[in-house]
mmCIF file of C-alpha atoms in Angstrom:
data_model
loop_
_atom_site.group_PDB
_atom_site.id
_atom_site.type_symbol
_atom_site.label_atom_id
_atom_site.label_comp_id
_atom_site.label_asym_id
_atom_site.label_seq_id
_atom_site.Cartn_x
_atom_site.Cartn_y
_atom_site.Cartn_z
ATOM 1 C CA MET A 1 -92.676 -45.713 74.370
ATOM 2 C CA VAL A 2 -89.544 -47.208 75.913
ATOM 3 C CA ARG A 3 -90.025 -50.902 76.614
ATOM 4 C CA PRO A 4 -88.084 -53.281 78.869
ATOM 5 C CA ILE A 5 -85.350 -55.461 77.341
ATOM 6 C CA ILE A 6 -86.138 -59.193 77.131
ATOM 7 C CA THR A 7 -83.439 -61.605 78.348
ATOM 8 C CA ASP A 8 -85.374 -64.888 78.033
ATOM 9 C CA THR A 9 -83.238 -66.938 75.610
ATOM 10 C CA VAL A 10 -86.091 -69.365 74.874
ATOM 11 C CA PHE A 11 -88.229 -66.459 73.626
ATOM 12 C CA LEU A 12 -85.317 -64.837 71.769
ATOM 13 C CA ALA A 13 -84.489 -68.114 69.979
ATOM 14 C CA GLN A 14 -87.886 -68.167 68.229
ATOM 15 C CA PRO A 15 -87.932 -66.799 64.665
ATOM 16 C CA SER A 16 -89.914 -63.610 64.140
ATOM 17 C CA GLU A 17 -92.956 -63.136 61.923
ATOM 18 C CA GLU A 18 -93.244 -60.687 59.038
ATOM 19 C CA ALA A 19 -94.106 -57.134 60.030
ATOM 20 C CA ALA A 20 -97.098 -55.303 58.546
ATOM 21 C CA LYS A 21 -98.120 -51.639 58.326
ATOM 22 C CA ALA A 22 -100.075 -52.196 61.525
ATOM 23 C CA ASP A 23 -96.720 -52.761 63.296
ATOM 24 C CA LEU A 24 -95.440 -49.218 62.736
ATOM 25 C CA SER A 25 -96.270 -48.243 66.331
ATOM 26 C CA LEU A 26 -94.095 -51.171 67.459
ATOM 27 C CA ALA A 27 -91.318 -49.852 65.207
ATOM 28 C CA ASN A 28 -91.612 -46.484 66.974
ATOM 29 C CA ASP A 29 -91.391 -48.200 70.376
ATOM 30 C CA LEU A 30 -88.280 -50.045 69.188
ATOM 31 C CA LEU A 31 -86.719 -46.775 68.085
ATOM 32 C CA ASP A 32 -87.600 -45.083 71.400
ATOM 33 C CA THR A 33 -86.060 -48.007 73.292
ATOM 34 C CA LEU A 34 -82.871 -47.869 71.208
ATOM 35 C CA LYS A 35 -82.562 -44.125 71.827
ATOM 36 C CA ALA A 36 -82.934 -44.758 75.576
ATOM 37 C CA HIS A 37 -79.985 -47.198 75.452
ATOM 38 C CA VAL A 38 -77.838 -45.497 72.822
ATOM 39 C CA GLY A 39 -74.952 -44.908 75.241
ATOM 40 C CA HIS A 40 -74.253 -48.655 75.277
ATOM 41 C CA CYS A 41 -76.311 -50.090 72.395
ATOM 42 C CA VAL A 42 -76.240 -49.564 68.607
ATOM 43 C CA GLY A 43 -79.045 -51.861 67.489
ATOM 44 C CA LEU A 44 -82.189 -53.649 68.597
ATOM 45 C CA ALA A 45 -84.590 -56.190 67.141
ATOM 46 C CA ALA A 46 -88.281 -56.236 68.044
ATOM 47 C CA ASN A 47 -88.023 -59.558 69.864
ATOM 48 C CA MET A 48 -85.641 -57.842 72.292
ATOM 49 C CA ILE A 49 -88.619 -55.776 73.485
ATOM 50 C CA GLY A 50 -91.003 -58.718 73.563
ATOM 51 C CA GLU A 51 -92.498 -58.724 70.050
ATOM 52 C CA ARG A 52 -91.643 -61.456 67.542
ATOM 53 C CA LYS A 53 -91.806 -59.237 64.453
ATOM 54 C CA ARG A 54 -89.128 -58.737 61.780
ATOM 55 C CA ILE A 55 -88.254 -55.155 62.729
ATOM 56 C CA ILE A 56 -84.824 -53.774 63.594
ATOM 57 C CA ALA A 57 -83.568 -50.343 64.585
ATOM 58 C CA ILE A 58 -79.932 -49.317 64.313
ATOM 59 C CA CYS A 59 -77.846 -46.277 65.115
ATOM 60 C CA ILE A 60 -75.441 -45.113 62.408
ATOM 61 C CA GLY A 61 -73.395 -42.251 63.794
ATOM 62 C CA LYS A 62 -76.012 -39.735 64.921
ATOM 63 C CA SER A 63 -78.731 -41.140 62.656
ATOM 64 C CA TYR A 64 -81.243 -43.897 63.233
ATOM 65 C CA VAL A 65 -82.607 -46.373 60.697
ATOM 66 C CA VAL A 66 -85.623 -48.614 61.192
ATOM 67 C CA MET A 67 -86.020 -51.620 58.893
ATOM 68 C CA LEU A 68 -89.179 -53.682 58.623
ATOM 69 C CA ASN A 69 -88.783 -57.183 57.208
ATOM 70 C CA PRO A 70 -85.040 -56.844 56.563
ATOM 71 C CA ARG A 71 -83.416 -59.581 54.492
ATOM 72 C CA ILE A 72 -79.850 -59.961 53.294
ATOM 73 C CA ALA A 73 -80.118 -60.167 49.499
ATOM 74 C CA LYS A 74 -76.372 -60.347 48.799
ATOM 75 C CA ALA A 75 -73.254 -60.582 50.927
ATOM 76 C CA SER A 76 -69.519 -60.401 50.403
ATOM 77 C CA THR A 77 -67.689 -63.684 50.191
ATOM 78 C CA LYS A 78 -65.033 -62.214 52.459
ATOM 79 C CA GLN A 79 -65.866 -62.619 56.134
ATOM 80 C CA TYR A 80 -64.162 -61.807 59.404
ATOM 81 C CA GLU A 81 -64.357 -62.952 63.004
ATOM 82 C CA THR A 82 -65.349 -60.444 65.649
ATOM 83 C CA GLU A 83 -66.630 -60.297 69.207
ATOM 84 C CA GLU A 84 -70.065 -58.866 69.888
ATOM 85 C CA SER A 85 -72.117 -58.062 72.919
ATOM 86 C CA CYS A 86 -75.881 -57.943 73.162
ATOM 87 C CA LEU A 87 -78.218 -56.000 75.416
ATOM 88 C CA SER A 88 -80.272 -59.179 75.946
ATOM 89 C CA LEU A 89 -77.293 -61.420 76.797
ATOM 90 C CA LEU A 90 -74.394 -61.190 79.239
ATOM 91 C CA GLY A 91 -70.795 -60.955 78.039
ATOM 92 C CA GLN A 92 -69.227 -61.033 74.615
ATOM 93 C CA ARG A 93 -69.307 -63.806 72.041
ATOM 94 C CA LYS A 94 -67.487 -64.546 68.806
ATOM 95 C CA ALA A 95 -69.334 -64.103 65.529
ATOM 96 C CA ILE A 96 -68.472 -64.408 61.836
ATOM 97 C CA ARG A 97 -69.672 -61.467 59.740
ATOM 98 C CA HIS A 98 -69.642 -60.483 56.060
ATOM 99 C CA GLU A 99 -67.651 -57.347 55.179
ATOM 100 C CA TRP A 100 -70.607 -55.916 53.236
ATOM 101 C CA ILE A 101 -74.245 -56.814 52.746
ATOM 102 C CA GLU A 102 -77.084 -55.718 50.490
ATOM 103 C CA VAL A 103 -80.324 -55.493 52.460
ATOM 104 C CA THR A 104 -83.907 -55.320 51.255
ATOM 105 C CA TYR A 105 -86.460 -53.938 53.705
ATOM 106 C CA ARG A 106 -89.370 -51.571 54.157
ATOM 107 C CA ASN A 107 -88.902 -48.159 55.731
ATOM 108 C CA MET A 108 -91.202 -46.393 58.214
ATOM 109 C CA LYS A 109 -93.492 -45.364 55.345
ATOM 110 C CA PHE A 110 -93.579 -49.068 54.413
ATOM 111 C CA HIS A 111 -91.844 -48.317 51.109
ATOM 112 C CA LYS A 112 -89.494 -50.957 49.681
ATOM 113 C CA GLN A 113 -85.801 -50.147 50.060
ATOM 114 C CA LYS A 114 -82.531 -51.761 49.001
ATOM 115 C CA ASN A 115 -79.199 -50.532 50.334
ATOM 116 C CA THR A 116 -75.654 -51.783 50.686
ATOM 117 C CA PHE A 117 -73.890 -51.485 54.028
ATOM 118 C CA SER A 118 -70.304 -52.223 54.984
ATOM 119 C CA GLY A 119 -68.037 -52.337 58.009
ATOM 120 C CA PHE A 120 -69.477 -51.860 61.472
ATOM 121 C CA THR A 121 -72.921 -50.874 60.152
ATOM 122 C CA ALA A 122 -73.141 -54.158 58.216
ATOM 123 C CA GLN A 123 -72.070 -55.986 61.365
ATOM 124 C CA ILE A 124 -74.845 -54.378 63.426
ATOM 125 C CA ILE A 125 -77.473 -55.217 60.794
ATOM 126 C CA GLN A 126 -76.307 -58.838 60.562
ATOM 127 C CA HIS A 127 -76.525 -59.154 64.361
ATOM 128 C CA GLU A 128 -80.073 -57.782 64.433
ATOM 129 C CA ILE A 129 -81.238 -59.875 61.461
ATOM 130 C CA ASP A 130 -79.858 -62.893 63.346
ATOM 131 C CA HIS A 131 -82.205 -61.902 66.205
ATOM 132 C CA CYS A 132 -85.120 -61.836 63.738
ATOM 133 C CA ASN A 133 -84.177 -65.353 62.679
ATOM 134 C CA GLY A 134 -83.967 -66.603 66.270
ATOM 135 C CA ILE A 135 -80.168 -66.855 66.141
ATOM 136 C CA LEU A 136 -78.352 -65.825 69.319
ATOM 137 C CA ILE A 137 -74.647 -65.126 69.260
#
């Protein structure tokens, strides 16, 4: 189900709670909402659709990845400055991002995963994990 996008910065600034297997329907809603906005959006966090759960969905090329309880386990020491926009916020803002990150998370079958991401994909994931942590760019 496609859900409305939350723009309340007070709500968005609150850290999210751990996701459980019972939250898989929320993960599907997040994915449906991302697909509905894919022309101008490459990632969403669950709090952006009104649920404070550690779930993100990202678009990588023509593929979609949903991560439950994502955490950055390792990150490159090399960082860069970029400008990002957000579906929940107006305009663009500067952000500092790692060139690559290693992320631990659970997939849609709630199996543990660990993957390394770099470049723009790593940037998207860092942005969405920031949302999970209540950090707004």
